[in-house]
CSV table of C-alpha atoms in Angstrom, one decimal:
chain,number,residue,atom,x,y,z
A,14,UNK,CA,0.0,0.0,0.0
A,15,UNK,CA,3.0,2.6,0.7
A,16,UNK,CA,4.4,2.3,-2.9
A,17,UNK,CA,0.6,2.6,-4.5
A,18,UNK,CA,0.6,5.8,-2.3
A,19,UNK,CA,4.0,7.5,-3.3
A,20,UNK,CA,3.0,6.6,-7.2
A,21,UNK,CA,0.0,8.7,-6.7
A,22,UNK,CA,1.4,11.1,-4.9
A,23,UNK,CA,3.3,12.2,-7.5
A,24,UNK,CA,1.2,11.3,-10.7
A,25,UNK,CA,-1.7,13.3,-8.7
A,26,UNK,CA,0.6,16.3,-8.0
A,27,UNK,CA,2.0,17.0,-11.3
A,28,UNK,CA,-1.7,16.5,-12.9
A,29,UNK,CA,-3.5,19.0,-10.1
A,30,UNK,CA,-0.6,21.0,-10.3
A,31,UNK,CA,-2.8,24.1,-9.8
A,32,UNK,CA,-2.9,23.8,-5.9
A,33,UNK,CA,-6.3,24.0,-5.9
A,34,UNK,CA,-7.6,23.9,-1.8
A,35,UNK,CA,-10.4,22.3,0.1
A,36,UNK,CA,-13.8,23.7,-1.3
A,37,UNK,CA,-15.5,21.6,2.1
A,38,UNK,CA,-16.3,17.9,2.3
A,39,UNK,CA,-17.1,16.7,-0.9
A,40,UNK,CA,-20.2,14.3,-2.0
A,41,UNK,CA,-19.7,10.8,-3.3
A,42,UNK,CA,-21.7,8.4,-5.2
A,43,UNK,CA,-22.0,4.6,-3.7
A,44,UNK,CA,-20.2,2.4,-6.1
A,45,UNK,CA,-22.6,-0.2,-6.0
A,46,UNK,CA,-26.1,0.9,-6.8
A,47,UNK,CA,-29.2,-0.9,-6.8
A,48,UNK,CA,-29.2,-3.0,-4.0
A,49,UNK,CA,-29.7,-3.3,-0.2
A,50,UNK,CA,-26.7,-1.9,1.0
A,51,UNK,CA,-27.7,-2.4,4.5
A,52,UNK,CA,-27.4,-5.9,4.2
A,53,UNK,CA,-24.1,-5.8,2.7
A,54,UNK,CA,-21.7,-4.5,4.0
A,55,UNK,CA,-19.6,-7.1,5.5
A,56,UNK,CA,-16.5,-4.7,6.8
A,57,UNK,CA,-16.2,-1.3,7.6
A,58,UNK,CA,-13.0,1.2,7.7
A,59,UNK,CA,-10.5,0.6,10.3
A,60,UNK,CA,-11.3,-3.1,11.6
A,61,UNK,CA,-8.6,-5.3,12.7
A,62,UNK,CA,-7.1,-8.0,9.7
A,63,UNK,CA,-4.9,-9.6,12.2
A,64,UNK,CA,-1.4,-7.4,11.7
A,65,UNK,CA,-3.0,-4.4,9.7
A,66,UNK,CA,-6.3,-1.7,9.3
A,67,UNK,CA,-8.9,-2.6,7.2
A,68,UNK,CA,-8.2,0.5,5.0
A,69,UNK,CA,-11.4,0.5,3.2
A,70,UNK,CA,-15.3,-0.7,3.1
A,71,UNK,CA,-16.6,-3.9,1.5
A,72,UNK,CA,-19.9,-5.1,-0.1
A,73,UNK,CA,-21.2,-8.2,-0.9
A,74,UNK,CA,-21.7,-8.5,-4.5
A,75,UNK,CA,-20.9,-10.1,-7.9
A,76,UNK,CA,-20.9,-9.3,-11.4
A,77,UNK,CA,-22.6,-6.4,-10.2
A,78,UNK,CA,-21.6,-3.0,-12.0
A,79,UNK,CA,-18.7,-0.5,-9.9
A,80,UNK,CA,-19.1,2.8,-10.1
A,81,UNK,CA,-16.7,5.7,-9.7
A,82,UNK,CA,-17.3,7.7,-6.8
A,83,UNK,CA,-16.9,11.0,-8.4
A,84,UNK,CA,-15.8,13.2,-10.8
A,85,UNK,CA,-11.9,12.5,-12.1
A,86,UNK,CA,-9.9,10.5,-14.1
A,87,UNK,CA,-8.4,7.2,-14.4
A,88,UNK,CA,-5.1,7.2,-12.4
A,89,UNK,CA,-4.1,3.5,-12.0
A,90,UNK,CA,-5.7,0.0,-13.4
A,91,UNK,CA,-4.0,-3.6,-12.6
A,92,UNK,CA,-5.6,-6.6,-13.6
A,93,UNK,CA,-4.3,-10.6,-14.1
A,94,UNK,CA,-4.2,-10.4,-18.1
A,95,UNK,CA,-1.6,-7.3,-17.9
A,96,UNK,CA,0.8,-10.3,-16.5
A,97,UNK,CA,-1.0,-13.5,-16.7
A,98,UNK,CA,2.3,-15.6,-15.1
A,99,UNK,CA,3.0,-13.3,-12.4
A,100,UNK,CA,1.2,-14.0,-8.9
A,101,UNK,CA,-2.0,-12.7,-8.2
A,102,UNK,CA,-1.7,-10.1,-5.6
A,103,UNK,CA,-4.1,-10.0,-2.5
A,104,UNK,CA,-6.0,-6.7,-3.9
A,105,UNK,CA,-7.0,-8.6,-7.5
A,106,UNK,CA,-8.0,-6.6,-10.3
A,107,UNK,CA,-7.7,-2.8,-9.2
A,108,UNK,CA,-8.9,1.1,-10.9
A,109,UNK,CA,-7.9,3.8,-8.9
A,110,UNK,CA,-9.8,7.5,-9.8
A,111,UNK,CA,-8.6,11.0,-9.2
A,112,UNK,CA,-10.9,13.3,-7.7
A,113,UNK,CA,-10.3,17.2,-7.7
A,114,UNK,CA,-8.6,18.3,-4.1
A,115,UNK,CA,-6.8,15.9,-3.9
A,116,UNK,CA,-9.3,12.7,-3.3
A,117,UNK,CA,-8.4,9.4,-4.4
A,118,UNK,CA,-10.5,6.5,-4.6
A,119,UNK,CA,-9.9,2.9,-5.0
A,120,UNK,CA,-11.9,-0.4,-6.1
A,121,UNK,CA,-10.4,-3.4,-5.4
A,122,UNK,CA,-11.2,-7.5,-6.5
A,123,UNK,CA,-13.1,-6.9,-9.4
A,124,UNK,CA,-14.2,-9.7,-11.7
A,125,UNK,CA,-13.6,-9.6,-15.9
A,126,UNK,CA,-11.1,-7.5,-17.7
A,127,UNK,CA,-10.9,-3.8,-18.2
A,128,UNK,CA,-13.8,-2.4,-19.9
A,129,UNK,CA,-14.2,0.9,-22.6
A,130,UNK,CA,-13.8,3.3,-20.6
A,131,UNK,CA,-11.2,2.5,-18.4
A,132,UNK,CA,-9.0,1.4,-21.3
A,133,UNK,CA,-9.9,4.1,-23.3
A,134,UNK,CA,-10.9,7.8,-21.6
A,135,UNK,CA,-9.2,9.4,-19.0
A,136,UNK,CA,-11.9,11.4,-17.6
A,137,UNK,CA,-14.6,10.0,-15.7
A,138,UNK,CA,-18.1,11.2,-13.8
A,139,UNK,CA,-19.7,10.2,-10.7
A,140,UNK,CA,-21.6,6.9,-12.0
A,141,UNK,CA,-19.8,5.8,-14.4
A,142,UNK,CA,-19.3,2.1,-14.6
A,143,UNK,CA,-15.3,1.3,-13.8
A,144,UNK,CA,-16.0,-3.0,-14.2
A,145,UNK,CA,-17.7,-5.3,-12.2
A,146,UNK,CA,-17.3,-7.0,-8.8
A,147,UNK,CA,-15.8,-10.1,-8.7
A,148,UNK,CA,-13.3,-12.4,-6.0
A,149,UNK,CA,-10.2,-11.9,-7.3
A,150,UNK,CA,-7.0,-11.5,-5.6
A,151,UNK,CA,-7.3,-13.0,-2.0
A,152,UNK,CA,-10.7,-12.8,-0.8
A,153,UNK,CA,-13.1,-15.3,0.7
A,154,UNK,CA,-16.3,-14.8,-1.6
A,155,UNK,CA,-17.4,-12.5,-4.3
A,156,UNK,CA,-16.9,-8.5,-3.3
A,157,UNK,CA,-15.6,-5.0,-4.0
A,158,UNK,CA,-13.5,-3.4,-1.1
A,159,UNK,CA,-12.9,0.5,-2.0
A,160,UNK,CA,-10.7,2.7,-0.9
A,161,UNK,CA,-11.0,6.8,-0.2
A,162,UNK,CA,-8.2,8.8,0.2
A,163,UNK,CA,-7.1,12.3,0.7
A,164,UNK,CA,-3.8,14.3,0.2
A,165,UNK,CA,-3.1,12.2,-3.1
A,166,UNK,CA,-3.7,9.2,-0.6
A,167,UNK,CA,-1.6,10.0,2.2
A,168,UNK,CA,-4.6,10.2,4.4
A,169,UNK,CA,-7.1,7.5,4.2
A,170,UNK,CA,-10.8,7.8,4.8
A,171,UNK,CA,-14.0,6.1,6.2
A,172,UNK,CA,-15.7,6.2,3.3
A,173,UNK,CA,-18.7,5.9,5.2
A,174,UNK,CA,-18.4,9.7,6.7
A,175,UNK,CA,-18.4,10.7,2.8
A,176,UNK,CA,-21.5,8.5,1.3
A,177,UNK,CA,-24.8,8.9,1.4
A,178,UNK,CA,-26.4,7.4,4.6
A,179,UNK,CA,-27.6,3.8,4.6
A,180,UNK,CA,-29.9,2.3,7.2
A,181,UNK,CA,-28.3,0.7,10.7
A,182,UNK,CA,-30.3,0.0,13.4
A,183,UNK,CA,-28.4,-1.8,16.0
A,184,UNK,CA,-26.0,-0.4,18.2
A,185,UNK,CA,-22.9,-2.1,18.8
A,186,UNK,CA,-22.0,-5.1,21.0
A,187,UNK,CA,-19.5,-5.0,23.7
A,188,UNK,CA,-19.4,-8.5,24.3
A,189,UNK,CA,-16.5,-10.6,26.3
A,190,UNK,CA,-13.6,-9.0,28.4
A,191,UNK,CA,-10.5,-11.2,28.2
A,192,UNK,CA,-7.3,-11.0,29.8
A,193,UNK,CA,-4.1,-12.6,28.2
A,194,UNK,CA,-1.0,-14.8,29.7
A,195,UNK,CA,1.2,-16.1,26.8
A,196,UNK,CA,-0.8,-17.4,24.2
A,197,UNK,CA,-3.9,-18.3,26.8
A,198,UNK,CA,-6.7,-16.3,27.4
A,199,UNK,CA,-9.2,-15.8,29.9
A,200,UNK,CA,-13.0,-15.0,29.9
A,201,UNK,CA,-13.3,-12.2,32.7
A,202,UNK,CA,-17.2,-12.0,34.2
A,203,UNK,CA,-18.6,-8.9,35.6
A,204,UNK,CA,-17.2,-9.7,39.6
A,205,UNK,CA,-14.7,-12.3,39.0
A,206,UNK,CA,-11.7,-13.2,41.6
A,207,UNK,CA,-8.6,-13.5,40.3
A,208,UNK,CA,-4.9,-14.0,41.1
A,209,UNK,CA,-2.6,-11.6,39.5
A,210,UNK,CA,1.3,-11.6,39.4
A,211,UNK,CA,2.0,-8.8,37.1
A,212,UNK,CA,0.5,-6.6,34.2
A,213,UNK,CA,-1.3,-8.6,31.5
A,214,UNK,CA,-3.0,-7.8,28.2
A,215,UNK,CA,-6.8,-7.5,28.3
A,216,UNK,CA,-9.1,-7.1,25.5
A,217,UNK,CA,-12.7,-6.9,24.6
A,218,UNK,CA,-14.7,-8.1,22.1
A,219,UNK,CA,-16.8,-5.2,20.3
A,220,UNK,CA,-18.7,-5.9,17.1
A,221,UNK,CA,-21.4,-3.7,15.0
A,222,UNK,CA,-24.6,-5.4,13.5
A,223,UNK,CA,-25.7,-2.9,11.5
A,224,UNK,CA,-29.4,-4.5,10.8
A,225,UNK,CA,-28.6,-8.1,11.4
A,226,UNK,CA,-26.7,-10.2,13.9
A,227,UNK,CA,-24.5,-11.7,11.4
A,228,UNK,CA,-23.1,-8.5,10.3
A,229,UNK,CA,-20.0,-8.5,12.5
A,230,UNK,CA,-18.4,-5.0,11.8
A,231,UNK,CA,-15.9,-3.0,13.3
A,232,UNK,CA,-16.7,0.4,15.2
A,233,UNK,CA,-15.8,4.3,14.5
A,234,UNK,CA,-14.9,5.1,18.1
A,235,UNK,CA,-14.0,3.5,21.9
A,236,UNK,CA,-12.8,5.0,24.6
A,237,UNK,CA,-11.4,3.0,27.6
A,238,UNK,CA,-11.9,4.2,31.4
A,239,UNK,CA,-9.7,2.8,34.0
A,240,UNK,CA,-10.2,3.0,37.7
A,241,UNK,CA,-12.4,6.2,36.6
A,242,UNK,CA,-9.8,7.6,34.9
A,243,UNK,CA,-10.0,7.7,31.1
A,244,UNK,CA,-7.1,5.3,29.8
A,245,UNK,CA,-7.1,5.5,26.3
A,246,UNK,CA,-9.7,6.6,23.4
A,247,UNK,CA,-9.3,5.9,19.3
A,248,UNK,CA,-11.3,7.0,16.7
A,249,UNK,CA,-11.3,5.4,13.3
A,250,UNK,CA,-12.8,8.0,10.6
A,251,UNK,CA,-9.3,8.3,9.5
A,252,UNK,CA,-5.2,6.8,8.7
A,253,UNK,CA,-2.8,8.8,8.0
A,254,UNK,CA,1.0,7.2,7.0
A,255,UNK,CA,3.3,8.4,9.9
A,256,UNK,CA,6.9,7.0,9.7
A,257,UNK,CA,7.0,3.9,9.0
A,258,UNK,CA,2.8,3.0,10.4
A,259,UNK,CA,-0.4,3.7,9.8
A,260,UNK,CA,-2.0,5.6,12.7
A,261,UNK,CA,-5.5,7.1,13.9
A,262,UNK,CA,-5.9,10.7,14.2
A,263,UNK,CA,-5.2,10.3,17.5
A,264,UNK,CA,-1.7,9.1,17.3
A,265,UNK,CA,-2.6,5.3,17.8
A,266,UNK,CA,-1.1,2.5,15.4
A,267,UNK,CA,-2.6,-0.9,14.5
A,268,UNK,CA,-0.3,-2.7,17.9
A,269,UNK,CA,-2.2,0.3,20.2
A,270,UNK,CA,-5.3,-0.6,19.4
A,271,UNK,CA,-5.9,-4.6,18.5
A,272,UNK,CA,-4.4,-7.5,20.3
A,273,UNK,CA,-4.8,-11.4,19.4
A,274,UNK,CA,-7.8,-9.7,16.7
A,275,UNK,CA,-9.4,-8.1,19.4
A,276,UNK,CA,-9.5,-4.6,20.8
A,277,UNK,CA,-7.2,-3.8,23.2
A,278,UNK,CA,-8.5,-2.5,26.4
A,279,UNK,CA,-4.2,-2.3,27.1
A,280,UNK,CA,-1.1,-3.7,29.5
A,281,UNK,CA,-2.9,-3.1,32.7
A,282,UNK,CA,-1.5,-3.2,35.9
A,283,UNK,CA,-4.6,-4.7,38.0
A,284,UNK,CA,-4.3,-2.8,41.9
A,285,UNK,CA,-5.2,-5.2,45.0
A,286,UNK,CA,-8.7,-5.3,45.4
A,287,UNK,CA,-11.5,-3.8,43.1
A,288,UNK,CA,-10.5,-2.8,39.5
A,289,UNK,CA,-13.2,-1.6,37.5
A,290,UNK,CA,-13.1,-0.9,33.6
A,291,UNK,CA,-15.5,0.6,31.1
A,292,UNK,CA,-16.0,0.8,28.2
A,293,UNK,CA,-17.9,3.4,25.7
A,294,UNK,CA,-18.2,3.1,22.0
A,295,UNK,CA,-19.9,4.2,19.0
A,296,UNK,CA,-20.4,3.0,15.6
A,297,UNK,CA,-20.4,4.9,12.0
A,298,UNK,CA,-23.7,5.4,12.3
A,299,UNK,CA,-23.9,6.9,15.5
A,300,UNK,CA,-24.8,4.4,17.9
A,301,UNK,CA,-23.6,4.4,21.6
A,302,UNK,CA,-23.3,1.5,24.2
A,303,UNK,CA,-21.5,1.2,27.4
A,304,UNK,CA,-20.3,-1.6,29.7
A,305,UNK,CA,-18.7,-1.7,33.0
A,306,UNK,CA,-16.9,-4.5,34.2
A,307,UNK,CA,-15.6,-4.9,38.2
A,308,UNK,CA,-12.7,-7.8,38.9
A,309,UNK,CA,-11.6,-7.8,42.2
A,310,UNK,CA,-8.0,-9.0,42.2
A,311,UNK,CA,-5.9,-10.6,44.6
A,312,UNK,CA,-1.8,-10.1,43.7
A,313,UNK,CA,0.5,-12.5,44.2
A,314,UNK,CA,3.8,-12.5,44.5
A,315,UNK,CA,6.7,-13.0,41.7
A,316,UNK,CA,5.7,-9.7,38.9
A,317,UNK,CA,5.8,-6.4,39.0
């Protein structure tokens, strides 16, 4: 993803070369149109994929037309028949579009070869069709993940904050609290006992339905309170490429905030006695829930 993003860096640069500034938040199209959104989209912007961001939003569909988002021109296309022997890389078949201000946006696993107007025309408007979704590259079942970006994509977006709304009517789950010793884990219950020798990892499972149960999406903010005292809080509208990580606007990178594919509450160094934890968080559409969680520990010596 870093060499994709210094290649349009400067393709985007020379061709905007006008400096042209923010004119406010710009409107964007859905790429796929005609269908029950709501039902899917399977993964939203910033989730965990084990050792990285989910840097995008996917929806379920195949064969179904892609659209470009806006306004712009054809920056970048990749597909299989451009190198039939090499690999296939985990993104698939890929168009990337210019926008004007800098906007970048990015459609990834489609299915078939380059069509007319990607092959042909530079320019392109909001609507027009870029291919069709497919499962190429590595994926799990037929879908297009897209990508928005900003500052010739230096700065990637939730794509969601930019759309048009869709309905979601559940607020998100804060499920299990676990803390970690090696490669074990334990389930910690509201009022639990346990024996502590030193700080340990604890996470918590947090998962958005959207409109069903079996949507399983990530969240758009958390915050963490420790003892009363507010630990640690993410939000995950947008990445920006600092160094040599992606991070939050708020400073956090991928190891700060996910742990074993969970979210990570943090290192925590339990007190004799009560501990109590809560946790707040909000989804992309708005939705708030809360939990509290009280473990009474007993330390033991041996840690720190």
């Amino acid at each position: 993803m870093r060499r994709i993003v210094v290649i349009f860096a400067l393709l985007a640069s020379f061709i905007f070369a006008d400096g042209q500034k923010s004119e406010g938040k710009p409107e964007f199209v859905w790429p796929i149109q005609g269908l029950e959104l709501s039902s899917l989209i399977t993964s939203t912007f910033g989730e965990s994929r084990k050792d990285h961001f989910h840097n995008g939003l996917d929806i379920s569909s195949v064969l179904q037309p892609v659209r470009s988002m806006g306004d712009g021109f054809i920056l970048y296309s990749r597909y299989a028949e451009d190198n039939p022997f090499e690999e296939e890389r985990g993104s698939g078949n890929i168009v990337w579009v210019a926008h004007k201000n800098g906007y970048v946006s990015g459609y990834y696993h489609l299915g078939g070869t380059r069509n007319e107007l990607v092959k042909n025309q530079t320019q392109v408007k909001a609507g027009d069709s870029l291919g069709i979704s497919g499962n190429t590259g590595h994926s799990t079942g037929g879908h297009l993940h897209f990508v928005l970006g900003k500052d010739y994509g230096k700065t990637l977006l939730d794509p969601l904050s930019y759309l048009p709304p869709v309905e979601d009517t559940m607020p998100p789950q804060i499920a299990n609290l676990f803390i970690h010793v090696g490669e074990n884990y334990t389930n910690l219950n509201d009022g639990d006992n346990i024996n502590v020798s030193k700080a340990f990892p604890l996470t918590v499972s947090i998962i958005d339905g959207g409109i069903k149960n079996s949507q399983r999406r990530g969240i758009k903010d958390v915050k963490y309170l420790f003892n009363g005292e507010v630990y640690k809080k993410a939000n995950f509208e947008s990445l920006q490429f600092d160094g040599s990580k992606w991070k939050t606007k708020d400073g956090l990178s991928f190891d700060d905030l996910f742990f074993k594919d969970r979210y990570l509450v943090g290192v925590l160094n339990l007190k004799a006695g009560e501990n109590t934890i809560k946790v707040q968080t909000k989804d992309f559409f708005g939705h708030e829930s809360e939990r509290n969680f009280s473990i009474n520990i007993t330390r033991i010596s041996g840690g720190n």
